[in-house]
Short mmCIF file of C-alpha atoms in Angstrom, two decimals:
data_model
loop_
_atom_site.label_atom_id
_atom_site.label_comp_id
_atom_site.label_asym_id
_atom_site.label_seq_id
_atom_site.Cartn_x
_atom_site.Cartn_y
_atom_site.Cartn_z
CA MET A 1 71.08 -50.70 -202.42
CA SER A 2 71.05 -54.18 -200.92
CA LEU A 3 73.90 -55.21 -203.24
CA ILE A 4 75.93 -52.14 -202.26
CA GLY A 5 75.31 -52.97 -198.61
CA TRP A 6 76.30 -56.58 -199.30
CA LEU A 7 79.61 -55.47 -200.84
CA VAL A 8 80.37 -53.21 -197.88
CA GLY A 9 79.48 -56.05 -195.51
CA VAL A 10 81.69 -58.57 -197.30
CA LEU A 11 84.64 -56.17 -197.17
CA MET A 12 84.05 -55.43 -193.49
CA GLY A 13 83.55 -59.08 -192.57
CA GLY A 14 86.59 -60.18 -194.53
CA THR A 15 88.76 -57.50 -192.94
CA LEU A 16 87.61 -58.29 -189.41
CA ALA A 17 88.04 -62.04 -189.97
CA GLY A 18 91.53 -61.38 -191.32
CA ALA A 19 92.35 -59.32 -188.24
CA VAL A 20 91.31 -62.23 -186.02
CA ALA A 21 93.54 -64.56 -188.06
CA VAL A 22 96.51 -62.25 -187.51
CA VAL A 23 95.83 -62.02 -183.77
CA VAL A 24 95.76 -65.81 -183.37
CA GLY A 25 98.91 -66.22 -185.47
CA ALA A 26 97.44 -67.42 -188.77
CA ARG A 27 98.04 -65.78 -192.12
CA PRO A 28 94.84 -64.35 -193.62
CA PRO A 29 93.73 -66.21 -196.79
CA LEU A 30 94.16 -63.10 -198.97
CA PRO A 31 96.43 -62.11 -201.85
CA ASP A 32 99.95 -61.48 -200.57
CA HIS A 33 99.88 -57.69 -200.83
CA LEU A 34 96.53 -57.48 -198.98
CA SER A 35 97.65 -60.01 -196.38
CA ASP A 36 100.90 -58.10 -195.76
CA ALA A 37 99.00 -54.82 -195.40
CA LEU A 38 96.53 -56.33 -192.94
CA VAL A 39 99.29 -57.94 -190.87
CA ALA A 40 101.11 -54.60 -190.72
CA ALA A 41 97.95 -52.71 -189.73
CA VAL A 42 96.98 -55.16 -187.00
CA SER A 43 100.55 -55.28 -185.69
CA ALA A 44 100.65 -51.49 -185.47
CA ALA A 45 97.27 -51.35 -183.73
CA SER A 46 98.21 -54.03 -181.24
CA VAL A 47 101.34 -52.29 -179.92
CA SER A 48 99.48 -51.14 -176.83
CA LEU A 49 97.12 -54.14 -176.60
CA SER A 50 97.65 -57.75 -175.62
CA PRO A 51 96.48 -60.43 -178.08
CA TYR A 52 93.41 -60.95 -175.90
CA GLY A 53 92.73 -57.23 -175.86
CA MET A 54 93.06 -57.06 -179.65
CA LEU A 55 90.73 -60.04 -180.06
CA ALA A 56 88.18 -58.40 -177.76
CA LEU A 57 88.43 -55.20 -179.81
CA VAL A 58 87.75 -57.05 -183.07
CA ILE A 59 84.75 -58.87 -181.55
CA LEU A 60 83.45 -55.53 -180.27
CA LEU A 61 83.77 -54.08 -183.79
CA VAL A 62 81.84 -57.03 -185.23
CA VAL A 63 79.00 -56.51 -182.77
CA ALA A 64 79.09 -52.75 -183.34
CA THR A 65 78.64 -53.13 -187.11
CA TYR A 66 75.57 -55.32 -186.61
CA LEU A 67 74.17 -52.89 -184.05
CA GLY A 68 74.72 -49.98 -186.40
CA ALA A 69 73.07 -51.72 -189.35
CA TYR A 70 70.13 -52.93 -187.23
CA ALA A 71 69.65 -49.42 -185.78
CA LEU A 72 69.71 -47.88 -189.26
CA ALA A 73 67.10 -50.33 -190.57
CA THR A 74 64.95 -49.80 -187.48
CA SER A 75 65.00 -46.02 -187.79
CA VAL A 76 64.10 -46.12 -191.48
CA VAL A 77 61.28 -48.65 -191.14
CA ALA A 78 59.80 -46.79 -188.16
CA THR A 79 58.77 -43.94 -190.47
CA ALA A 80 56.15 -46.23 -192.07
CA LEU A 81 54.74 -47.59 -188.80
CA PRO A 82 51.97 -46.04 -186.69
CA ALA A 83 53.16 -43.64 -184.03
CA PHE A 84 54.03 -45.49 -180.83
CA SER A 85 55.98 -44.97 -177.65
CA LEU A 86 58.26 -47.45 -175.95
CA PRO A 87 58.01 -49.71 -174.12
CA LEU A 88 55.03 -51.31 -175.82
CA ALA A 89 52.72 -53.15 -173.43
CA SER A 90 51.56 -55.55 -176.17
CA ALA A 91 51.80 -56.20 -179.89
CA VAL A 92 50.47 -53.53 -182.25
CA ALA A 93 47.94 -54.66 -184.88
CA PRO A 94 47.61 -53.03 -188.31
CA PRO A 95 44.86 -50.40 -188.53
CA VAL A 96 42.93 -52.68 -190.90
CA ALA A 97 42.21 -56.38 -190.41
CA ALA A 98 44.71 -57.48 -193.04
CA PRO A 99 48.45 -58.03 -193.42
CA LEU A 100 50.26 -54.76 -194.02
CA PRO A 101 53.52 -54.87 -196.03
CA LEU A 102 55.74 -51.88 -195.36
CA PRO A 103 57.17 -49.92 -198.30
CA ALA A 104 60.71 -50.61 -199.48
CA PHE A 105 63.30 -48.16 -198.18
CA GLU A 106 66.79 -47.92 -199.65
CA GLY A 107 68.30 -47.33 -196.21
CA GLU A 108 66.75 -50.53 -194.87
CA ARG A 109 67.88 -52.47 -197.93
CA PHE A 110 71.43 -51.18 -197.51
CA ALA A 111 71.51 -52.14 -193.82
CA ARG A 112 70.06 -55.56 -194.53
CA GLY A 113 72.58 -56.18 -197.32
CA LEU A 114 75.42 -55.15 -195.03
CA MET A 115 74.44 -57.72 -192.40
CA ILE A 116 74.02 -60.40 -195.09
CA GLY A 117 77.42 -59.65 -196.60
CA GLU A 118 79.24 -59.48 -193.29
CA THR A 119 77.69 -62.75 -192.10
CA ALA A 120 78.54 -64.54 -195.36
CA ALA A 121 82.15 -63.34 -195.16
CA LEU A 122 82.58 -64.29 -191.50
CA ASN A 123 81.03 -67.75 -192.04
CA ALA A 124 83.28 -68.38 -195.04
CA ALA A 125 86.39 -67.18 -193.21
CA MET A 126 85.80 -69.49 -190.25
CA LEU A 127 84.96 -72.54 -192.37
CA LEU A 128 87.99 -71.98 -194.58
CA TYR A 129 90.34 -73.21 -191.87
CA LEU A 130 88.65 -76.61 -191.55
CA PRO A 131 90.85 -79.46 -192.83
CA ARG A 132 90.08 -80.89 -196.28
CA MET A 133 86.47 -79.73 -196.63
CA GLY A 134 87.19 -76.18 -195.50
CA PRO A 135 87.52 -74.44 -198.91
CA PRO A 136 84.39 -75.95 -200.54
CA LEU A 137 82.32 -75.34 -197.38
CA ALA A 138 83.60 -71.76 -197.23
CA LEU A 139 82.65 -71.19 -200.86
CA TRP A 140 79.18 -72.65 -200.24
CA ALA A 141 78.67 -70.50 -197.12
CA LEU A 142 79.67 -67.36 -199.01
CA MET A 143 77.39 -68.19 -201.93
CA VAL A 144 74.29 -69.43 -200.10
CA GLY A 145 74.41 -66.59 -197.59
CA SER A 146 75.05 -63.87 -200.14
CA LEU A 147 72.11 -64.86 -202.34
CA ALA A 148 69.75 -63.58 -199.64
CA ALA A 149 70.67 -60.08 -200.82
CA LEU A 150 68.78 -60.76 -204.07
CA ASP A 151 65.06 -60.25 -203.50
CA GLY A 152 63.91 -62.68 -206.17
CA VAL A 153 66.14 -65.43 -204.80
CA ALA A 154 65.34 -64.75 -201.13
CA ARG A 155 61.61 -65.22 -201.81
CA ASP A 156 62.09 -68.55 -203.58
CA GLY A 157 61.02 -71.51 -201.44
CA ARG A 158 63.73 -73.78 -202.84
CA TYR A 159 66.43 -71.31 -201.86
CA GLN A 160 64.93 -70.86 -198.40
CA ARG A 161 65.07 -74.59 -197.78
CA ALA A 162 68.72 -74.70 -198.91
CA LEU A 163 69.60 -71.74 -196.70
CA ALA A 164 67.80 -73.10 -193.64
CA TRP A 165 69.42 -76.53 -193.92
CA SER A 166 72.82 -74.90 -194.54
CA SER A 167 72.41 -72.99 -191.29
CA TRP A 168 73.35 -76.16 -189.40
CA LEU A 169 76.89 -75.73 -190.79
CA LEU A 170 77.26 -71.95 -190.43
CA PRO A 171 79.37 -70.79 -187.45
CA MET A 172 77.55 -67.45 -187.13
CA SER A 173 74.23 -69.31 -186.81
CA TRP A 174 75.58 -71.39 -183.94
CA LEU A 175 75.85 -68.25 -181.82
CA ALA A 176 72.10 -68.83 -181.44
CA ALA A 177 71.74 -72.54 -182.23
CA ALA A 178 74.11 -73.64 -179.44
CA VAL A 179 71.71 -72.15 -176.88
CA GLY A 180 68.80 -73.68 -178.80
CA LEU A 181 70.40 -77.12 -178.65
CA ALA A 182 70.95 -76.80 -174.90
CA LEU A 183 67.33 -75.76 -174.31
CA PHE A 184 66.05 -78.54 -176.58
CA LEU A 185 68.06 -81.19 -174.71
CA ALA A 186 66.90 -79.82 -171.36
CA SER A 187 63.27 -79.93 -172.50
CA VAL A 188 63.31 -83.49 -173.81
CA LEU A 189 65.73 -85.08 -171.35
CA ILE A 190 65.09 -83.24 -168.08
CA GLY A 191 61.61 -81.79 -168.60
CA PRO A 192 59.65 -85.04 -168.05
CA PHE A 193 61.37 -85.62 -164.69
CA VAL A 194 60.37 -82.18 -163.38
CA ARG A 195 56.81 -82.34 -164.74
CA MET A 196 57.50 -80.21 -167.79
CA PRO A 197 56.64 -82.61 -170.64
CA SER A 198 57.31 -81.52 -174.19
CA SER A 199 56.45 -82.65 -177.70
CA VAL A 200 58.81 -82.51 -180.66
CA ARG A 201 58.28 -82.38 -184.39
CA VAL A 202 60.67 -81.73 -187.27
CA ASP A 203 59.94 -79.45 -190.20
CA TRP A 204 61.90 -81.47 -192.75
CA GLN A 205 61.48 -78.85 -195.46
CA MET A 206 63.24 -76.17 -193.41
CA GLY A 207 65.50 -78.39 -191.30
CA VAL A 208 63.99 -76.99 -188.10
CA VAL A 209 63.37 -78.86 -184.83
CA GLU A 210 60.22 -77.59 -183.11
CA THR A 211 59.62 -78.17 -179.42
CA SER A 212 56.33 -77.39 -177.67
CA GLY A 213 55.92 -77.23 -173.90
CA GLY A 214 58.87 -78.22 -171.77
CA PHE A 215 60.94 -75.37 -170.37
CA CYS A 216 59.32 -72.94 -172.84
CA ALA A 217 55.99 -73.29 -171.01
CA CYS A 218 57.21 -73.30 -167.40
CA THR A 219 57.46 -69.49 -167.16
CA GLY A 220 53.87 -68.90 -168.22
CA TYR A 221 55.11 -67.45 -171.50
CA ARG A 222 52.58 -67.77 -174.33
CA GLY A 223 54.09 -67.64 -177.79
CA GLY A 224 57.14 -68.88 -179.60
CA PHE A 225 60.77 -68.05 -180.22
CA SER A 226 63.63 -69.22 -182.41
CA LEU A 227 67.24 -70.09 -181.65
CA GLY A 228 68.85 -70.99 -184.96
CA ASN A 229 67.38 -74.24 -186.22
CA PHE A 230 65.54 -74.82 -182.93
CA ASN A 231 62.10 -73.28 -182.51
CA PHE A 232 60.12 -73.35 -179.27
CA PHE A 233 56.41 -72.89 -178.56
CA SER A 234 54.35 -72.82 -175.41
CA SER A 235 51.82 -75.23 -176.97
CA PRO A 236 51.46 -77.29 -180.18
CA GLN A 237 48.08 -75.69 -180.93
CA LEU A 238 49.61 -72.22 -180.85
CA ALA A 239 52.40 -73.14 -183.29
CA GLY A 240 50.13 -74.11 -186.19
CA ALA A 241 51.20 -75.79 -189.42
CA PRO A 242 54.77 -75.06 -190.56
CA ASN A 243 53.73 -74.72 -194.24
CA ALA A 244 50.89 -72.21 -193.65
CA PRO A 245 50.66 -68.62 -192.35
CA SER A 246 51.27 -69.47 -188.70
CA LEU A 247 53.49 -68.83 -185.73
CA SER A 248 55.56 -71.83 -186.83
CA ALA A 249 56.20 -70.23 -190.23
CA HIS A 250 57.03 -66.93 -188.53
CA GLU A 251 59.63 -68.57 -186.29
CA SER A 252 61.15 -70.34 -189.29
CA GLY A 253 61.47 -66.85 -190.74
CA HIS A 254 63.79 -66.17 -187.80
CA THR A 255 65.74 -69.31 -188.74
CA LEU A 256 66.27 -67.75 -192.17
CA ASN A 257 67.18 -64.41 -190.58
CA THR A 258 69.82 -66.15 -188.48
CA ALA A 259 71.20 -68.13 -191.42
CA ALA A 260 71.55 -65.01 -193.58
CA MET A 261 72.35 -62.35 -190.96
CA GLY A 262 73.87 -64.33 -188.11
CA GLY A 263 73.26 -65.05 -184.47
CA VAL A 264 74.44 -61.57 -183.44
CA MET A 265 71.43 -60.11 -185.23
CA LEU A 266 69.10 -62.59 -183.50
CA TRP A 267 70.32 -61.58 -180.04
CA ILE A 268 69.99 -57.89 -180.92
CA ASN A 269 66.41 -58.60 -181.96
CA ALA A 270 65.75 -60.48 -178.71
CA LEU A 271 66.71 -57.34 -176.74
CA ASP A 272 64.77 -55.11 -179.12
CA GLU A 273 61.57 -57.19 -179.04
CA ASN A 274 61.67 -57.92 -175.32
CA TYR A 275 63.61 -56.50 -172.39
CA PRO A 276 64.85 -53.75 -172.24
CA VAL A 277 63.31 -52.09 -175.35
CA PHE A 278 59.95 -53.92 -175.68
CA ARG A 279 59.33 -53.07 -179.34
CA ARG A 280 57.28 -56.31 -179.56
CA ASN A 281 56.09 -57.23 -183.08
CA LEU A 282 57.41 -53.92 -184.47
CA ALA A 283 61.05 -54.93 -183.89
CA TYR A 284 62.89 -54.94 -187.20
CA ALA A 285 63.79 -58.64 -187.26
CA GLU A 286 60.20 -59.52 -186.32
CA LEU A 287 59.00 -57.65 -189.41
CA LEU A 288 61.48 -59.59 -191.56
CA ALA A 289 60.56 -62.98 -190.08
CA GLU A 290 56.84 -62.34 -190.55
CA SER A 291 57.38 -62.05 -194.31
CA ARG A 292 57.88 -65.82 -194.52
CA ALA A 293 54.49 -66.50 -192.94
CA GLN A 294 52.89 -63.94 -195.27
CA GLY A 295 54.45 -65.62 -198.30
CA LEU A 296 52.64 -68.93 -197.72
CA SER A 297 49.16 -69.79 -198.96
CA GLY A 298 46.29 -69.77 -196.49
CA ALA A 299 44.41 -67.33 -194.28
CA PRO A 300 46.86 -64.43 -193.78
CA ARG A 301 47.99 -63.20 -190.40
CA HIS A 302 47.08 -59.60 -189.58
CA GLU A 303 50.58 -58.30 -189.06
CA PHE A 304 53.03 -55.68 -190.29
CA PHE A 305 55.97 -57.07 -192.27
CA VAL A 306 58.97 -56.11 -194.40
CA ARG A 307 59.16 -58.10 -197.62
CA LEU A 308 62.18 -60.37 -197.62
CA TRP A 309 61.23 -64.05 -197.43
CA GLY A 310 57.81 -63.74 -199.07
#
């Protein structure tokens, strides 16, 4: 089902990207008959809307498709989790002191594939318009993103490293990474002057910049979070080793989530895990990210997870 979801996502992402191209006055990079049909459809739909209104409508549709897919995956996965009521006051541990993989559900696989396909199509469409290097970068974005829909490939460490490093170039990832870059610069450049020192290390295998302390610690927050290729922790000791079952590996799982399923999905997860939903560690994207930590050798973390990255 993940491949069917991927195909639906690619078609949706390609159509929405083409609609944006028409709105901004560019011809969609499609065969002539498809391009003509899309131009006609968008022109007919925009009779009562300004170009800005049409662009806002397309963006709303993009967000709505991610929300729908995320909600579908969440509702399916919830059937295998212990009964709980929201908001959760704290994380929920498995009933046994061991990692607990959740069973595979076709509905979840379809929803996941849809987000992967849509993200790959949108990344490719945006990169295609770059001068000179646009077409090869678009082809790479479509290929490297789409391969996450294949379970055997997604769990391969070599592929994960290629995907994570590629995320630096993917426009949909920068919906999260741009905020991560701003917070990183604030932590290392401003933090020391306001008594918020930070330490920085780079996970060269995954292409991730990890920052501990700084503005992440000033709120009293204890934990970690990911913004694209920038991961933040309240303390270095809490992060652990990036190549072992640790919080660092978990947050790099979010880096992979963002590379494959886009920054829109990351922000949906942020609202689902924290305010206003407070699903904590049972949020869908948290279960996906945890699979990377569970796929590494070492003492396992006692967490629920959905098998994707390990």
